[in-house]
Coordinates of C-alpha atoms and ligand atoms in Angstrom, one line a residue:
Chain A
M1 CA -76.9 -7.4 -38.6
A2 CA -76.5 -5.4 -42.1
R3 CA -74.3 -2.8 -43.2
V4 CA -74.6 0.2 -41.5
L5 CA -72.6 4.3 -41.7
M6 CA -70.1 4.6 -38.7
K7 CA -67.5 6.7 -37.7
G8 CA -63.9 4.7 -37.7
N9 CA -63.5 5.3 -34.3
E10 CA -66.7 4.2 -32.9
A11 CA -66.9 1.6 -35.3
I12 CA -63.3 0.5 -33.7
A13 CA -65.4 1.1 -29.9
L14 CA -68.4 -1.3 -31.2
A15 CA -66.0 -4.1 -32.7
A16 CA -63.9 -4.0 -29.3
I17 CA -67.6 -5.3 -27.5
K18 CA -68.1 -7.6 -30.3
G19 CA -64.7 -9.1 -29.3
G20 CA -65.7 -9.0 -25.9
V21 CA -63.9 -6.6 -24.0
D22 CA -64.8 -6.7 -20.7
A23 CA -62.7 -3.1 -19.7
F24 CA -61.2 0.2 -20.9
Y25 CA -59.1 2.4 -19.3
G26 CA -57.8 5.7 -21.1
Y27 CA -57.1 9.3 -21.0
P28 CA -58.5 12.1 -23.6
I29 CA -56.9 12.9 -26.5
T30 CA -57.9 13.9 -30.5
P31 CA -58.0 12.2 -32.2
Q32 CA -59.1 8.8 -30.9
N33 CA -62.1 10.4 -28.5
E34 CA -65.5 8.8 -30.2
I35 CA -63.3 5.2 -28.7
P36 CA -63.8 6.6 -25.3
E37 CA -67.0 8.4 -25.8
Y38 CA -69.0 5.4 -27.7
L39 CA -67.4 2.7 -24.5
S40 CA -68.4 5.2 -21.8
K41 CA -72.2 4.6 -23.1
H42 CA -71.7 1.3 -24.1
L43 CA -69.4 -0.7 -21.7
L44 CA -71.5 0.9 -18.6
A45 CA -74.6 0.1 -19.9
N46 CA -73.7 -3.7 -20.0
G47 CA -72.5 -3.9 -16.8
K48 CA -68.9 -3.6 -18.3
V49 CA -65.8 -1.1 -16.5
F50 CA -65.2 1.9 -18.3
L51 CA -62.6 4.2 -16.3
Q52 CA -61.1 7.7 -17.2
S53 CA -58.1 7.4 -16.0
E54 CA -56.1 10.7 -14.5
S55 CA -53.3 10.1 -17.5
E56 CA -52.1 7.8 -20.1
V57 CA -49.4 6.5 -17.6
S58 CA -52.5 5.6 -15.1
A59 CA -54.4 4.2 -17.7
I60 CA -51.6 1.5 -18.8
N61 CA -51.2 0.4 -16.0
M62 CA -54.9 -0.3 -15.0
V63 CA -54.7 -2.6 -18.0
Y64 CA -51.8 -4.4 -16.6
G65 CA -54.0 -4.9 -13.4
A66 CA -57.0 -5.8 -14.8
A67 CA -55.0 -8.2 -17.8
G68 CA -53.2 -9.5 -14.6
A69 CA -56.7 -10.7 -13.2
G70 CA -57.4 -12.4 -16.6
K71 CA -59.8 -10.0 -18.0
R72 CA -60.1 -8.4 -21.7
V73 CA -58.8 -5.2 -21.4
M74 CA -58.1 -2.2 -24.2
T75 CA -57.0 1.5 -23.7
S76 CA -56.7 3.8 -26.8
S77 CA -55.0 7.0 -27.1
S78 CA -52.9 9.0 -29.8
S79 CA -49.2 9.8 -30.4
P80 CA -48.2 11.9 -27.0
G81 CA -50.4 9.6 -25.0
I82 CA -49.0 6.1 -26.5
A83 CA -45.8 7.6 -25.8
L84 CA -46.5 7.7 -22.2
K85 CA -47.8 4.2 -22.0
Q86 CA -44.7 2.9 -23.4
E87 CA -43.7 2.5 -20.0
G88 CA -46.4 -0.1 -18.9
I89 CA -46.4 -1.4 -22.3
S90 CA -43.3 -3.1 -21.8
Y91 CA -44.0 -4.5 -18.6
I92 CA -47.2 -5.8 -19.7
A93 CA -45.2 -7.5 -22.5
A94 CA -42.6 -8.6 -20.2
A95 CA -45.6 -9.8 -18.1
E96 CA -47.0 -11.7 -21.0
L97 CA -50.2 -10.5 -20.5
P98 CA -53.1 -10.1 -23.4
C99 CA -54.6 -6.7 -23.9
V100 CA -55.2 -4.2 -27.1
I101 CA -54.2 -1.1 -27.2
V102 CA -55.7 1.4 -30.3
S103 CA -53.4 4.3 -31.6
V104 CA -54.5 6.2 -33.8
M105 CA -51.5 8.5 -34.8
R106 CA -51.3 12.2 -35.7
G107 CA -48.6 14.9 -36.6
G108 CA -45.3 14.8 -34.3
P109 CA -43.1 15.3 -33.0
G110 CA -43.7 17.1 -29.6
L111 CA -47.2 18.4 -29.0
G112 CA -47.3 18.0 -33.0
G113 CA -50.9 18.9 -34.4
I114 CA -54.4 17.1 -34.8
Q115 CA -54.3 16.3 -38.5
P116 CA -53.6 11.9 -39.5
S117 CA -50.1 10.8 -40.1
Q118 CA -47.9 7.9 -39.9
A119 CA -45.2 8.6 -38.0
D120 CA -45.7 6.6 -35.0
Y121 CA -44.5 3.5 -37.0
Y122 CA -41.4 3.1 -35.0
Q123 CA -43.0 3.9 -31.9
A124 CA -45.1 1.0 -32.9
T125 CA -42.7 -1.4 -34.1
R126 CA -39.7 -0.7 -32.3
G127 CA -41.4 0.6 -29.1
G128 CA -40.3 3.0 -27.0
G129 CA -40.3 1.2 -23.7
N130 CA -37.1 -0.6 -22.5
G131 CA -35.9 -4.1 -23.3
D132 CA -36.4 -6.9 -26.0
Y133 CA -40.6 -6.6 -26.5
Q134 CA -42.9 -6.6 -29.7
L135 CA -46.4 -6.2 -30.0
I136 CA -48.7 -7.4 -32.9
V137 CA -49.3 -5.0 -34.6
Y138 CA -52.1 -4.2 -37.6
A139 CA -52.7 -1.4 -39.7
P140 CA -55.6 -1.7 -40.9
E141 CA -56.8 0.7 -44.7
S142 CA -60.6 0.8 -44.2
I143 CA -62.9 0.9 -41.0
Q144 CA -64.1 -2.7 -42.0
E145 CA -60.6 -3.9 -41.8
A146 CA -60.3 -2.2 -38.6
V147 CA -63.5 -3.4 -37.2
D148 CA -62.3 -7.0 -38.3
V149 CA -59.1 -7.0 -36.7
M150 CA -60.4 -5.3 -33.7
K151 CA -62.9 -8.3 -33.3
D152 CA -59.6 -10.9 -33.2
S153 CA -57.4 -9.0 -31.5
F154 CA -58.5 -10.0 -28.1
N155 CA -58.2 -14.0 -29.4
I156 CA -54.9 -12.7 -30.8
A157 CA -53.9 -11.3 -27.5
D158 CA -54.9 -14.0 -25.0
Y159 CA -53.7 -17.0 -27.8
Y160 CA -50.2 -15.6 -27.3
R161 CA -50.3 -14.0 -23.9
N162 CA -49.0 -10.8 -25.8
P163 CA -50.4 -6.8 -26.1
V164 CA -51.8 -6.5 -29.5
M165 CA -51.8 -2.8 -31.3
V166 CA -54.4 -1.7 -33.6
L167 CA -52.3 1.1 -35.8
V168 CA -54.7 3.5 -37.4
D169 CA -54.3 7.2 -38.6
G170 CA -56.7 10.3 -37.3
L171 CA -58.0 10.1 -41.4
I172 CA -59.8 6.2 -40.6
G173 CA -60.9 7.5 -37.4
Q174 CA -62.3 10.4 -38.0
M175 CA -64.1 9.3 -42.0
M176 CA -67.2 7.9 -42.1
E177 CA -68.0 4.3 -44.0
S178 CA -70.6 1.4 -44.1
V179 CA -69.6 -1.3 -42.3
D180 CA -70.5 -4.8 -41.7
F181 CA -70.0 -6.1 -37.9
D182 CA -70.5 -10.0 -38.7
Y183 CA -67.7 -11.3 -40.6
P184 CA -66.6 -14.5 -38.5
V185 CA -63.6 -14.0 -36.8
K186 CA -60.8 -16.9 -37.1
E187 CA -61.7 -20.0 -34.8
R188 CA -58.8 -19.9 -32.2
K189 CA -58.7 -22.9 -29.7
L190 CA -57.8 -20.2 -26.7
P191 CA -55.8 -21.9 -23.8
E192 CA -57.3 -21.5 -19.8
K193 CA -56.1 -18.6 -18.2
D194 CA -54.9 -20.7 -15.5
W195 CA -51.9 -17.5 -14.9
A196 CA -54.4 -14.9 -13.5
T197 CA -54.2 -13.1 -10.6
N198 CA -57.5 -13.3 -9.4
G199 CA -57.3 -14.7 -6.3
I200 CA -55.7 -18.1 -4.8
I201 CA -59.8 -19.2 -4.5
N202 CA -60.2 -19.3 -7.9
H203 CA -56.8 -21.7 -8.6
P204 CA -56.6 -23.6 -5.0
G205 CA -52.9 -24.8 -4.4
R206 CA -51.1 -22.6 -6.3
R207 CA -50.4 -18.7 -6.2
N208 CA -50.1 -16.9 -9.6
V209 CA -47.8 -13.8 -10.0
A210 CA -47.6 -11.2 -12.9
N211 CA -44.0 -10.1 -12.2
S212 CA -41.4 -8.6 -15.2
L213 CA -38.8 -8.8 -12.3
Y214 CA -35.7 -11.4 -12.9
L215 CA -32.4 -10.2 -10.7
D216 CA -30.7 -12.8 -11.9
P217 CA -29.2 -12.4 -15.5
A218 CA -29.1 -16.2 -16.6
L219 CA -32.7 -16.0 -15.7
L220 CA -33.3 -12.8 -17.5
E221 CA -32.0 -14.1 -20.7
Q222 CA -34.4 -17.5 -19.7
H223 CA -36.9 -15.2 -20.1
N224 CA -35.8 -13.1 -23.3
F225 CA -35.5 -16.5 -25.0
K226 CA -38.9 -17.6 -24.4
L227 CA -40.3 -14.3 -25.3
Q228 CA -38.2 -14.5 -28.7
A229 CA -39.6 -17.9 -29.0
K230 CA -42.8 -16.7 -29.0
Y231 CA -42.4 -13.7 -31.2
N232 CA -40.7 -16.2 -34.5
Q233 CA -44.4 -18.3 -33.5
I234 CA -46.0 -15.1 -34.6
K235 CA -44.1 -14.4 -37.3
K236 CA -44.6 -17.9 -38.9
N237 CA -48.1 -18.1 -38.2
E238 CA -49.7 -14.0 -38.2
T239 CA -48.4 -12.4 -40.9
R240 CA -50.3 -10.1 -42.9
F241 CA -50.2 -9.0 -46.3
E242 CA -52.4 -7.9 -49.1
L243 CA -50.7 -7.7 -52.7
V244 CA -52.3 -5.5 -54.9
N245 CA -52.2 -5.8 -59.2
F246 CA -49.7 -7.8 -58.8
D247 CA -49.4 -9.4 -62.0
N248 CA -47.0 -8.3 -64.0
P249 CA -45.7 -5.1 -61.9
E250 CA -42.9 -2.3 -63.8
Y251 CA -43.2 -0.4 -60.1
V252 CA -44.0 -1.7 -56.7
I253 CA -45.3 0.4 -54.0
V254 CA -45.3 -0.4 -50.8
A255 CA -47.9 1.4 -48.3
Y256 CA -50.2 0.5 -45.6
G257 CA -53.4 2.0 -43.9
T258 CA -54.4 5.3 -45.4
M259 CA -51.5 5.5 -47.3
A260 CA -52.6 2.3 -49.1
R261 CA -56.2 3.9 -50.1
I262 CA -54.5 6.8 -51.6
C263 CA -52.0 4.6 -53.4
R264 CA -54.7 2.0 -54.5
S265 CA -56.1 5.3 -56.5
A266 CA -52.9 6.6 -57.9
I267 CA -52.5 2.6 -58.8
E268 CA -55.3 2.8 -61.6
M269 CA -54.7 6.4 -62.5
L270 CA -51.0 5.0 -63.8
K271 CA -52.6 2.1 -65.6
K272 CA -54.1 4.5 -67.6
D273 CA -51.1 6.2 -68.5
G274 CA -50.2 2.5 -69.5
I275 CA -47.7 1.8 -66.5
E276 CA -48.8 -1.3 -64.1
V277 CA -47.4 -0.7 -60.6
G278 CA -47.7 -3.2 -58.4
M279 CA -48.3 -2.5 -54.1
I280 CA -47.4 -4.4 -51.2
R281 CA -49.5 -3.8 -48.3
P282 CA -48.6 -5.1 -44.9
I283 CA -51.5 -5.7 -42.8
T284 CA -49.2 -6.7 -39.9
L285 CA -46.3 -4.3 -39.5
F286 CA -45.1 -6.5 -36.8
P287 CA -44.3 -9.6 -37.8
Y288 CA -43.6 -7.3 -40.9
P289 CA -44.6 -9.2 -44.6
E290 CA -40.8 -9.6 -45.2
K291 CA -41.5 -12.8 -47.6
A292 CA -44.1 -10.7 -49.3
F293 CA -41.3 -9.2 -51.5
D294 CA -40.1 -12.0 -52.6
Q295 CA -43.2 -12.3 -55.2
I296 CA -41.4 -9.3 -57.0
P297 CA -40.7 -9.6 -60.1
K298 CA -36.7 -9.6 -60.9
K299 CA -37.2 -7.0 -63.4
A300 CA -39.5 -4.0 -61.7
K301 CA -38.0 -1.7 -62.1
G302 CA -38.3 -0.4 -58.5
I303 CA -39.8 -0.2 -55.2
L304 CA -41.7 3.2 -54.0
T305 CA -42.4 3.4 -49.8
C306 CA -44.7 5.8 -49.4
E307 CA -45.9 6.9 -46.7
L308 CA -47.3 9.5 -44.2
S309 CA -44.4 10.2 -42.5
M310 CA -40.5 11.1 -43.4
G311 CA -39.4 7.5 -44.1
Q312 CA -39.8 5.0 -41.1
M313 CA -41.1 2.0 -42.3
L314 CA -38.7 2.7 -45.0
D315 CA -36.2 0.7 -42.8
D316 CA -38.0 -2.3 -43.2
V317 CA -38.7 -2.5 -46.8
L318 CA -34.7 -1.4 -46.9
I319 CA -34.1 -5.0 -44.5
A320 CA -36.5 -6.8 -46.3
N321 CA -35.3 -6.1 -50.3
N322 CA -32.3 -6.8 -49.1
G323 CA -30.5 -5.3 -51.9
R324 CA -32.6 -6.7 -54.4
H325 CA -34.3 -3.5 -56.5
K326 CA -33.8 0.1 -56.7
V327 CA -35.4 1.5 -53.5
G328 CA -37.3 5.1 -53.3
F329 CA -39.2 7.0 -50.9
F330 CA -42.1 9.3 -51.1
G331 CA -43.8 11.5 -47.8
R332 CA -45.8 13.6 -46.6
T333 CA -45.8 14.7 -42.8
G334 CA -47.4 16.4 -40.0
G335 CA -51.2 16.0 -41.3
M336 CA -50.6 16.9 -44.2
V337 CA -52.7 13.8 -46.9
P338 CA -51.6 13.8 -50.4
D339 CA -53.5 13.2 -53.8
P340 CA -53.3 10.4 -55.5
E341 CA -51.7 12.7 -58.4
E342 CA -48.7 13.0 -55.9
I343 CA -48.0 9.4 -56.1
V344 CA -48.5 9.4 -59.7
D345 CA -45.6 12.2 -60.4
A346 CA -43.6 9.9 -57.7
I347 CA -43.8 6.7 -59.6
K348 CA -43.2 8.9 -62.8
S349 CA -40.0 10.5 -61.6
F350 CA -39.3 7.2 -59.4
N351 CA -35.3 8.0 -60.6
E352 CA -35.2 10.8 -58.3
R353 CA -36.9 9.3 -55.4
V354 CA -34.5 6.8 -54.7
V355 CA -32.6 6.4 -51.5
K356 CA -31.1 3.2 -51.8
Chain B
M1 CA -43.4 -31.6 26.0
L2 CA -42.2 -28.4 23.4
E3 CA -44.9 -25.9 22.7
V4 CA -44.6 -24.0 20.2
K5 CA -45.2 -20.1 21.3
Y6 CA -44.4 -18.6 17.7
E7 CA -45.1 -19.7 14.1
K8 CA -44.8 -17.1 11.1
S9 CA -48.0 -16.6 9.5
K10 CA -49.7 -18.2 7.2
G11 CA -50.2 -15.3 4.9
L12 CA -46.6 -15.5 4.1
T13 CA -44.7 -17.4 2.5
D14 CA -41.6 -19.9 3.1
T15 CA -39.0 -17.5 1.0
K16 CA -36.7 -15.4 3.0
L17 CA -37.3 -12.0 3.6
S18 CA -34.7 -10.1 1.9
Y19 CA -34.7 -7.3 4.5
C20 CA -32.1 -5.7 6.2
P21 CA -31.3 -6.7 9.9
G22 CA -33.5 -4.5 12.3
C23 CA -35.8 -2.9 9.3
A24 CA -39.4 -2.3 10.0
H25 CA -41.0 -3.6 6.6
G26 CA -40.3 -6.8 8.2
I27 CA -42.8 -6.2 11.1
V28 CA -45.1 -4.3 9.1
H29 CA -44.8 -8.1 6.3
K30 CA -46.1 -9.7 9.4
L31 CA -48.4 -7.2 10.2
V32 CA -50.8 -7.4 6.9
A33 CA -50.1 -11.6 6.8
E34 CA -51.8 -11.6 10.0
A35 CA -55.0 -9.3 9.3
L36 CA -55.3 -11.1 5.9
V37 CA -55.8 -14.7 7.9
E38 CA -57.4 -13.4 10.2
L39 CA -60.1 -11.8 8.7
D40 CA -60.1 -14.8 6.0
I41 CA -59.6 -12.8 3.3
L42 CA -55.9 -14.3 2.2
D43 CA -57.6 -16.2 -0.7
R44 CA -59.3 -14.0 -2.4
A45 CA -56.5 -11.4 -1.8
I46 CA -54.3 -9.6 -4.8
A47 CA -50.8 -7.6 -3.5
I48 CA -49.3 -5.4 -5.7
A49 CA -45.6 -5.0 -5.1
S50 CA -44.5 -1.7 -6.1
V51 CA -40.5 -0.8 -6.9
G52 CA -38.0 -0.2 -3.8
C53 CA -36.9 -2.2 -1.4
S54 CA -40.2 -4.4 -1.3
V55 CA -39.8 -4.9 -4.7
F56 CA -40.1 -8.4 -3.7
S57 CA -43.4 -8.2 -1.3
Y58 CA -45.1 -10.4 -4.5
Q59 CA -42.5 -13.3 -3.0
F60 CA -43.5 -13.1 0.8
F61 CA -47.0 -12.2 1.0
N62 CA -49.0 -16.0 0.2
C63 CA -51.3 -15.0 -1.9
D64 CA -51.8 -13.6 -6.1
A65 CA -49.3 -10.6 -6.6
Q66 CA -48.7 -8.1 -9.3
Q67 CA -45.5 -6.5 -9.3
A68 CA -46.2 -2.6 -10.4
P69 CA -43.8 -0.3 -12.1
H70 CA -42.4 2.6 -9.8
G71 CA -45.3 4.3 -8.9
R72 CA -48.0 2.9 -10.1
A73 CA -49.5 0.5 -8.1
C74 CA -52.4 2.4 -7.4
A75 CA -53.0 2.1 -11.5
L76 CA -52.8 -1.3 -10.9
A77 CA -54.4 -1.9 -7.8
T78 CA -57.6 -0.3 -9.6
G79 CA -57.7 -1.9 -12.8
A80 CA -57.6 -4.9 -10.9
K81 CA -60.4 -3.7 -8.4
R82 CA -63.0 -3.0 -11.3
V83 CA -63.0 -6.1 -12.9
L84 CA -62.6 -8.1 -9.7
P85 CA -64.9 -6.1 -7.1
D86 CA -65.1 -9.1 -4.2
N87 CA -60.9 -10.1 -4.4
I88 CA -59.3 -7.8 -2.1
I89 CA -56.9 -5.8 -3.4
F90 CA -53.9 -3.7 -1.6
T91 CA -50.7 -2.1 -3.0
Y92 CA -47.5 -1.8 -0.5
Q93 CA -45.0 1.5 -1.0
G94 CA -42.0 3.2 0.0
D95 CA -42.4 6.9 0.1
G96 CA -40.6 7.3 -2.7
D97 CA -42.7 5.4 -5.0
L98 CA -45.8 6.5 -3.3
A99 CA -45.2 10.2 -2.1
S100 CA -43.0 10.8 -5.0
I101 CA -43.3 9.2 -9.1
G102 CA -46.7 7.6 -7.6
I103 CA -48.4 11.0 -6.1
A104 CA -50.4 11.2 -9.0
E105 CA -51.7 7.5 -8.9
T106 CA -52.3 6.9 -5.3
I107 CA -54.1 10.9 -4.9
H108 CA -56.7 9.6 -7.6
A109 CA -57.0 6.1 -6.5
A110 CA -58.1 7.8 -3.1
N111 CA -60.4 10.4 -4.6
R112 CA -61.9 8.0 -6.7
G113 CA -62.5 6.4 -3.5
E114 CA -61.1 3.0 -5.1
N115 CA -61.9 0.3 -3.0
I116 CA -58.7 -0.9 -1.7
T117 CA -56.3 -0.4 1.0
V118 CA -52.4 1.3 0.4
I119 CA -50.0 0.1 3.2
F120 CA -47.4 3.2 2.8
I121 CA -43.9 3.1 3.9
N122 CA -42.8 6.0 5.1
N123 CA -39.1 6.1 5.8
A124 CA -38.3 9.1 5.3
I125 CA -35.5 7.8 2.4
Y126 CA -35.1 5.8 -0.8
G127 CA -34.0 2.7 0.6
M128 CA -33.4 0.2 -2.6
T129 CA -31.2 2.8 -4.4
G130 CA -28.7 3.5 -1.5
G131 CA -30.2 6.0 0.2
Q132 CA -31.1 9.1 -1.9
M133 CA -33.8 11.7 -0.3
A134 CA -37.2 11.2 -0.3
P135 CA -39.6 13.6 -0.5
T136 CA -40.2 12.8 3.3
S137 CA -36.7 13.5 3.9
L138 CA -36.7 15.8 7.6
I139 CA -35.3 19.4 6.9
G140 CA -31.3 18.8 8.0
Q141 CA -31.6 15.1 7.2
K142 CA -28.2 14.1 5.6
T143 CA -28.7 12.0 2.7
T144 CA -26.7 10.6 -0.3
T145 CA -28.1 13.2 -2.3
S146 CA -28.6 15.9 0.5
Q147 CA -24.8 15.4 1.9
D148 CA -25.3 19.1 3.8
G149 CA -28.9 18.3 4.7
R150 CA -32.4 18.1 3.3
N151 CA -33.1 22.5 3.3
Q152 CA -36.4 23.9 2.4
P153 CA -35.2 26.3 0.1
N154 CA -33.5 24.2 -1.7
H155 CA -35.9 21.0 -1.3
G156 CA -39.1 21.9 0.0
N157 CA -40.3 20.8 3.3
P158 CA -41.1 16.8 3.7
I159 CA -44.4 15.8 2.5
K160 CA -47.0 15.4 4.9
I161 CA -48.9 12.9 3.0
S162 CA -51.6 11.5 5.6
E163 CA -52.6 15.2 6.0
M164 CA -53.5 16.2 2.2
F165 CA -55.2 12.7 2.2
A166 CA -57.2 13.6 5.0
T167 CA -58.7 16.7 2.7
I168 CA -60.3 13.5 0.2
E169 CA -63.7 12.8 0.7
G170 CA -63.1 9.5 -1.4
V171 CA -60.8 7.9 1.6
A172 CA -62.7 6.0 3.9
Y173 CA -60.1 4.9 6.8
L174 CA -56.7 6.6 7.2
E175 CA -54.1 6.3 9.9
R176 CA -50.7 7.0 10.7
V177 CA -49.0 4.3 12.8
S178 CA -45.5 3.4 13.8
V179 CA -43.6 -0.2 15.2
Y180 CA -41.0 1.3 17.3
D181 CA -42.6 -0.5 20.4
P182 CA -44.9 -3.5 21.5
K183 CA -47.3 -1.3 22.1
H184 CA -47.2 0.8 18.6
V185 CA -47.3 -2.7 16.6
L186 CA -50.2 -3.4 18.3
N187 CA -51.9 -0.1 17.2
A188 CA -50.4 -0.4 14.1
K189 CA -52.0 -4.2 13.3
K190 CA -55.8 -3.3 14.9
A191 CA -54.9 0.1 12.4
I192 CA -54.2 -2.8 9.5
K193 CA -56.9 -5.0 10.4
K194 CA -59.7 -2.2 10.3
A195 CA -58.5 -1.0 6.5
F196 CA -58.8 -4.0 5.4
Q197 CA -62.2 -5.0 7.6
Y198 CA -63.3 -1.2 5.8
Q199 CA -62.3 -2.8 2.3
K200 CA -64.3 -5.8 3.1
E201 CA -67.5 -3.8 4.0
N202 CA -67.0 -1.6 0.2
R203 CA -66.1 1.5 2.2
G204 CA -63.9 3.6 -0.3
F205 CA -60.3 3.9 -0.4
T206 CA -58.4 2.8 3.2
M207 CA -54.7 3.8 3.7
I208 CA -52.2 2.8 6.9
E209 CA -48.9 5.4 6.4
V210 CA -46.4 3.3 9.0
V211 CA -43.7 5.5 10.1
S212 CA -40.6 3.1 9.1
T213 CA -37.1 3.2 9.4
C214 CA -34.3 2.2 7.4
P215 CA -31.0 1.4 9.8
V216 CA -28.7 1.0 6.6
N217 CA -29.2 4.0 5.2
W218 CA -29.9 5.9 8.1
G219 CA -26.3 4.7 9.5
M220 CA -28.0 3.5 12.7
T221 CA -28.2 0.6 14.3
P222 CA -32.1 -1.1 14.5
V223 CA -32.5 0.1 18.1
D224 CA -31.2 3.5 17.5
A225 CA -32.9 3.6 14.4
M226 CA -36.4 2.8 16.1
K227 CA -35.8 5.7 18.4
W228 CA -34.6 8.2 16.0
A229 CA -38.0 7.7 14.5
K230 CA -40.1 8.4 17.5
S231 CA -37.7 11.2 18.5
D232 CA -37.1 12.8 15.0
M233 CA -40.1 11.9 12.7
E234 CA -43.1 11.5 15.1
P235 CA -43.1 15.7 15.4
V236 CA -42.8 15.4 11.3
F237 CA -45.2 13.3 11.0
P238 CA -47.7 12.6 14.2
L239 CA -49.5 9.5 14.7
G240 CA -53.1 9.2 14.8
I241 CA -56.4 8.8 12.6
F242 CA -56.9 11.4 9.9
K243 CA -60.2 10.0 8.7
D244 CA -62.8 7.0 10.0
K245 CA -65.9 7.4 7.9
G246 CA -67.2 4.8 10.1
A247 CA -66.5 7.0 13.2
E248 CA -68.9 9.9 11.3
Ligands
TPP401 C1 -38.7 4.4 -13.7 C2 -38.1 4.6 -12.7 N1 -37.3 5.3 -11.8 C3 -36.1 4.8 -11.4 C4 -36.4 3.7 -10.9 C5 -35.0 3.3 -9.4 N2 -35.4 2.8 -8.1 C6 -35.9 1.7 -7.6 S1 -36.4 1.6 -5.9 C7 -36.6 3.7 -6.1 C8 -36.8 4.1 -4.5 C9 -37.4 3.6 -3.7 O1 -37.6 4.3 -2.6 P1 -39.3 4.5 -1.8 O2 -40.2 4.0 -2.5 O3 -38.6 5.1 -0.8 O4 -38.7 2.9 -1.1 P2 -37.5 1.6 0.1 O5 -36.4 0.9 -0.8 O6 -37.6 3.2 0.8 O7 -38.2 1.0 1.0 C10 -36.0 3.9 -7.3 C11 -35.5 5.2 -7.6 C12 -36.7 3.1 -11.2 N3 -36.7 1.0 -10.6 N4 -37.9 2.8 -11.8
SF4_402 S1 -31.8 -0.3 2.7 FE1 -33.4 0.5 4.2 S2 -35.5 0.3 4.3 FE2 -34.4 -1.3 2.4 S3 -34.3 -3.0 3.8 FE3 -32.6 -2.2 4.7 S4 -32.6 -1.5 6.1 FE4 -34.9 -2.1 5.2

């Protein structure tokens, strides 16, 4: 397939089909509606399942049922809707079921607005659900990267038996770009889904159960140790980031998704002004690319965290930096998207932006 | 020679049931298990356990199972049934789970005519959490959160699930039964079997509401509890077939 011009949300939907999705369950919310709209047409036409649920609470629990049945299943939503899904996400993570959740962030808190935002970083990486669980979180910066990540996400989810979140903002969802759907995904030897609750007829002699209840605290602790070991594996194997203009940077920006795109332009503008600025662009938010921070030159003057929020990834930057450099913050929020010039100014006035 | 007169159903595992002595949950488990065996659908059945005293039913039914968050059983059942249309999928839910926190999931599954079976245990109380008021608690019924008795101005009237669901087009079979004597147990079995038979025939949503008991939180002996179910619950929750698309 040659490159095609597509809207972000539709490209994500098509990539899900290429990734082998069997079923979609979701509830309408702006700015992600093109995902279910596209899938409603194309999944049903191909004998797959599409169902508009009565709520996000229901949608994520339908995902639980279908994931437990051993199928490739996804949902998509935006900020207040993802908030409602947190209960189900915690159960799915606890029961170790694979699924993919697309989160197209809009401004918050509350009903907030419908313009692009990155204020759901905590929601994605810290979760609103109960207990010690983690999602594998991808934060692509372009439609092409969203497509590539989306295609791979079902394999990752199946491989680790863990929910994967693809986190974009409304800008990536709504803009158009030319994309190629044919880049190959990494080959993974996927284990048989011998745990699927699809009837004993499909696995004679064994009852399969999808469950998250362990009333015995000793057993529940063991279960948590097992989950933690898996998250450590994921940290070891799946951490992804990109280093931009990292030859000899005077300052380093840390930004992901749409904000990273804006920072790319700012970095070019700063170059013209004779200021070399590098960028760490996390592609996975969990696992967070802490190791990338080891590559920041000792003599760098500081790290500027740039987000479409009041400073959420900033926590992870501070942890990863571990006191080595001055850390500053620049953020716009509520759906306001900065021009590259604002980032240029923020670097030039770095000392006023230092938080630690 | 000794003859085996009574055997545990093959539809139940060897795990000891966790229900209190004399609780109707145990009787209904047996009826469901027998129905699955007699219809020869146990090996393609998936039980969706809910949150309540029956939370461990995923350990009791001798088939695959999923354990749902509180109230979400019908959503899990929908998700699974849509991708596994040839399997037999049923939920087993209490009145707090189905009629309170999970009412939306249940109504919409019914309205879509999901081809699943719901076993609804109405014991007019929250059993597992220690006897709080349920949406089905009777007027005047004393619970730990309605200590002077449920009253209409404050709490509303007991919610009548079967009456409500009878108005929903997607419902194929709906009967309210009880298990307070052998005659009623036999009828309950017949109803449960019919619901699963309908699912086998892809007829749509089926639900059996069981007027059940909670001797422990009602503060009664099992025998008195059965009597109270008949004398006090049945007038509010009359038994009978509320919908039968097969008979129409
Ligand atoms: C989200 C959530 N809220 C509350 C609870 C606590 N809880 C456990 S069981 C239950 C009520 C169960 O009552 P019912 O459905 O009537 O079943 P029974 O125990 O009577 O069989 C509640 C409120 C929970 N587990 N999850
Ligand atoms: S608490 Fe009530 S409903 Fe629960 S098992 Fe005991 S008697 Fe049955």
